mmCIF file of C-alpha atoms in Angstrom:
data_model
loop_
_atom_site.group_PDB
_atom_site.id
_atom_site.type_symbol
_atom_site.label_atom_id
_atom_site.label_comp_id
_atom_site.label_asym_id
_atom_site.label_seq_id
_atom_site.Cartn_x
_atom_site.Cartn_y
_atom_site.Cartn_z
ATOM 1 C CA UNK A 1 0.000 0.000 0.000
ATOM 2 C CA UNK A 2 1.109 3.557 -0.580
ATOM 3 C CA UNK A 3 1.825 6.011 2.206
ATOM 4 C CA UNK A 4 -1.517 7.794 1.783
ATOM 5 C CA UNK A 5 -3.425 4.560 2.347
ATOM 6 C CA UNK A 6 -1.280 3.762 5.366
ATOM 7 C CA UNK A 7 -1.899 7.239 6.755
ATOM 8 C CA UNK A 8 -5.663 6.782 6.392
ATOM 9 C CA UNK A 9 -5.596 3.343 8.053
ATOM 10 C CA UNK A 10 -3.485 4.489 11.006
ATOM 11 C CA UNK A 11 -4.572 8.100 11.393
ATOM 12 C CA UNK A 12 -0.939 9.234 11.227
ATOM 13 C CA UNK A 13 0.436 11.923 8.952
ATOM 14 C CA UNK A 14 2.656 11.017 6.012
ATOM 15 C CA UNK A 15 5.547 12.895 7.609
ATOM 16 C CA UNK A 16 5.204 10.979 10.873
ATOM 17 C CA UNK A 17 5.206 7.664 9.007
ATOM 18 C CA UNK A 18 8.330 8.724 7.088
ATOM 19 C CA UNK A 19 9.948 9.788 10.377
ATOM 20 C CA UNK A 20 9.352 6.360 11.937
ATOM 21 C CA UNK A 21 10.851 4.805 8.816
ATOM 22 C CA UNK A 22 13.854 7.153 8.901
ATOM 23 C CA UNK A 23 14.699 6.324 12.534
ATOM 24 C CA UNK A 24 14.364 2.599 11.872
ATOM 25 C CA UNK A 25 11.122 1.837 13.712
ATOM 26 C CA UNK A 26 9.180 1.059 10.547
ATOM 27 C CA UNK A 27 10.942 -1.476 8.383
ATOM 28 C CA UNK A 28 7.928 -2.962 6.590
ATOM 29 C CA UNK A 29 8.547 -0.916 3.463
ATOM 30 C CA UNK A 30 9.830 -1.587 -0.038
ATOM 31 C CA UNK A 31 10.954 0.881 -2.696
ATOM 32 C CA UNK A 32 9.269 0.556 -6.057
ATOM 33 C CA UNK A 33 11.222 1.248 -9.294
ATOM 34 C CA UNK A 34 9.629 4.709 -9.524
ATOM 35 C CA UNK A 35 10.974 5.563 -6.047
ATOM 36 C CA UNK A 36 7.624 5.368 -4.282
ATOM 37 C CA UNK A 37 7.385 3.501 -1.026
ATOM 38 C CA UNK A 38 5.209 0.407 -0.832
ATOM 39 C CA UNK A 39 4.282 -0.543 2.712
ATOM 40 C CA UNK A 40 3.568 -4.102 3.731
ATOM 41 C CA UNK A 41 0.352 -4.939 5.588
ATOM 42 C CA UNK A 42 2.270 -5.410 8.837
ATOM 43 C CA UNK A 43 3.154 -1.700 8.752
ATOM 44 C CA UNK A 44 -0.344 -0.968 10.106
ATOM 45 C CA UNK A 45 0.290 -3.275 13.068
ATOM 46 C CA UNK A 46 3.730 -1.801 13.718
ATOM 47 C CA UNK A 47 2.500 1.801 13.580
ATOM 48 C CA UNK A 48 -0.435 1.038 15.877
ATOM 49 C CA UNK A 49 1.991 -0.635 18.269
ATOM 50 C CA UNK A 50 4.291 2.409 18.211
ATOM 51 C CA UNK A 51 1.408 4.780 18.960
ATOM 52 C CA UNK A 52 0.053 2.585 21.773
ATOM 53 C CA UNK A 53 3.519 2.232 23.305
ATOM 54 C CA UNK A 54 4.076 5.995 23.182
ATOM 55 C CA UNK A 55 0.668 6.547 24.779
ATOM 56 C CA UNK A 56 1.757 4.174 27.564
ATOM 57 C CA UNK A 57 4.855 6.287 28.172
ATOM 58 C CA UNK A 58 7.519 4.411 26.220
ATOM 59 C CA UNK A 59 10.120 6.557 24.475
ATOM 60 C CA UNK A 60 10.940 5.920 20.827
ATOM 61 C CA UNK A 61 14.303 4.523 21.924
ATOM 62 C CA UNK A 62 12.585 2.068 24.272
ATOM 63 C CA UNK A 63 10.175 1.042 21.536
ATOM 64 C CA UNK A 64 13.043 0.580 19.096
ATOM 65 C CA UNK A 65 14.792 -1.785 21.511
ATOM 66 C CA UNK A 66 11.636 -3.876 21.940
ATOM 67 C CA UNK A 67 10.148 -4.191 18.453
ATOM 68 C CA UNK A 68 11.838 -6.972 16.476
ATOM 69 C CA UNK A 69 12.587 -6.677 12.771
ATOM 70 C CA UNK A 70 10.275 -9.642 12.251
ATOM 71 C CA UNK A 71 7.063 -9.397 14.278
ATOM 72 C CA UNK A 72 6.893 -13.175 14.531
ATOM 73 C CA UNK A 73 10.055 -13.187 16.686
ATOM 74 C CA UNK A 74 9.205 -11.308 19.887
ATOM 75 C CA UNK A 75 11.570 -11.698 22.829
ATOM 76 C CA UNK A 76 8.991 -12.633 25.457
ATOM 77 C CA UNK A 77 11.297 -12.112 28.430
ATOM 78 C CA UNK A 78 12.565 -8.728 27.207
ATOM 79 C CA UNK A 79 9.013 -7.538 26.541
ATOM 80 C CA UNK A 80 7.723 -8.735 29.934
ATOM 81 C CA UNK A 81 10.600 -6.998 31.749
ATOM 82 C CA UNK A 82 10.076 -3.746 29.841
ATOM 83 C CA UNK A 83 6.357 -3.758 30.600
ATOM 84 C CA UNK A 84 7.007 -4.425 34.295
ATOM 85 C CA UNK A 85 9.553 -1.584 34.424
ATOM 86 C CA UNK A 86 7.129 0.810 32.753
ATOM 87 C CA UNK A 87 4.369 -0.158 35.198
ATOM 88 C CA UNK A 88 6.745 0.544 38.110
ATOM 89 C CA UNK A 89 7.662 3.939 36.598
ATOM 90 C CA UNK A 90 3.981 4.801 36.204
ATOM 91 C CA UNK A 91 3.311 3.838 39.830
ATOM 92 C CA UNK A 92 6.088 6.190 40.995
ATOM 93 C CA UNK A 93 4.647 8.980 38.845
ATOM 94 C CA UNK A 94 1.175 8.306 40.245
ATOM 95 C CA UNK A 95 2.510 8.569 43.803
ATOM 96 C CA UNK A 96 4.266 11.828 42.966
ATOM 97 C CA UNK A 97 1.128 13.226 41.348
ATOM 98 C CA UNK A 98 -1.009 12.161 44.317
ATOM 99 C CA UNK A 99 1.396 13.918 46.699
ATOM 100 C CA UNK A 100 1.359 17.053 44.533
ATOM 101 C CA UNK A 101 -2.424 16.985 44.415
ATOM 102 C CA UNK A 102 -2.652 16.590 48.196
ATOM 103 C CA UNK A 103 -0.333 19.570 48.665
ATOM 104 C CA UNK A 104 -2.344 21.724 46.289
ATOM 105 C CA UNK A 105 -5.605 20.725 47.964
ATOM 106 C CA UNK A 106 -4.168 21.632 51.369
ATOM 107 C CA UNK A 107 -3.004 25.007 50.056
ATOM 108 C CA UNK A 108 -6.361 25.649 48.372
ATOM 109 C CA UNK A 109 -8.209 24.742 51.563
ATOM 110 C CA UNK A 110 -5.954 26.987 53.639
ATOM 111 C CA UNK A 111 -6.460 29.920 51.297
ATOM 112 C CA UNK A 112 -10.224 29.389 51.041
ATOM 113 C CA UNK A 113 -10.592 29.166 54.824
ATOM 114 C CA UNK A 114 -8.636 32.285 55.746
ATOM 115 C CA UNK A 115 -9.064 33.143 59.424
ATOM 116 C CA UNK A 116 -11.126 36.259 59.940
ATOM 117 C CA UNK A 117 -9.042 39.395 60.291
ATOM 118 C CA UNK A 118 -5.944 37.862 58.674
ATOM 119 C CA UNK A 119 -4.752 39.605 55.518
ATOM 120 C CA UNK A 120 -4.410 37.628 52.309
ATOM 121 C CA UNK A 121 -0.612 38.068 52.367
ATOM 122 C CA UNK A 122 -0.334 36.884 55.986
ATOM 123 C CA UNK A 123 -2.676 33.975 55.284
ATOM 124 C CA UNK A 124 -0.568 32.942 52.290
ATOM 125 C CA UNK A 125 2.542 32.906 54.488
ATOM 126 C CA UNK A 126 0.652 30.898 57.112
ATOM 127 C CA UNK A 127 -0.633 28.361 54.605
ATOM 128 C CA UNK A 128 2.694 27.927 52.835
ATOM 129 C CA UNK A 129 4.528 27.463 56.130
ATOM 130 C CA UNK A 130 2.269 24.501 56.912
ATOM 131 C CA UNK A 131 3.030 22.638 53.681
ATOM 132 C CA UNK A 132 6.199 20.506 53.670
ATOM 133 C CA UNK A 133 8.658 21.422 50.917
ATOM 134 C CA UNK A 134 9.962 17.949 50.039
ATOM 135 C CA UNK A 135 7.692 14.950 49.870
ATOM 136 C CA UNK A 136 10.092 12.606 48.096
ATOM 137 C CA UNK A 137 13.561 11.835 49.410
ATOM 138 C CA UNK A 138 15.162 11.442 45.972
ATOM 139 C CA UNK A 139 14.836 15.093 44.980
#
């Protein structure tokens, strides 16, 4: 299939498809005598996989290390380890986001419930002094 057909089937732009080909992620392509690209049917699967992996937080480099040249030869162990690592990374991010949200909610509550007679500036100082600066030790 030509690049336009592939773009329609995947919802990706022609330039994005060419980019994935240029960096070596998309190898299911042949050059016709007239110079046009002819994409194999598995290109749809590969491109959908790339998009799903990016949506899950994988970098292009990570995807490149996981996707085999031949889709029938997946390294099960490598894939399982990469998925487990990504899940662990997401869990850390979720914890960090939950802590950030809790801090912001505490600040919002403190600002919204300003003690009577306390200026906005003094209340801001009061509220911010109650919120711990570092939640995570690895910062």
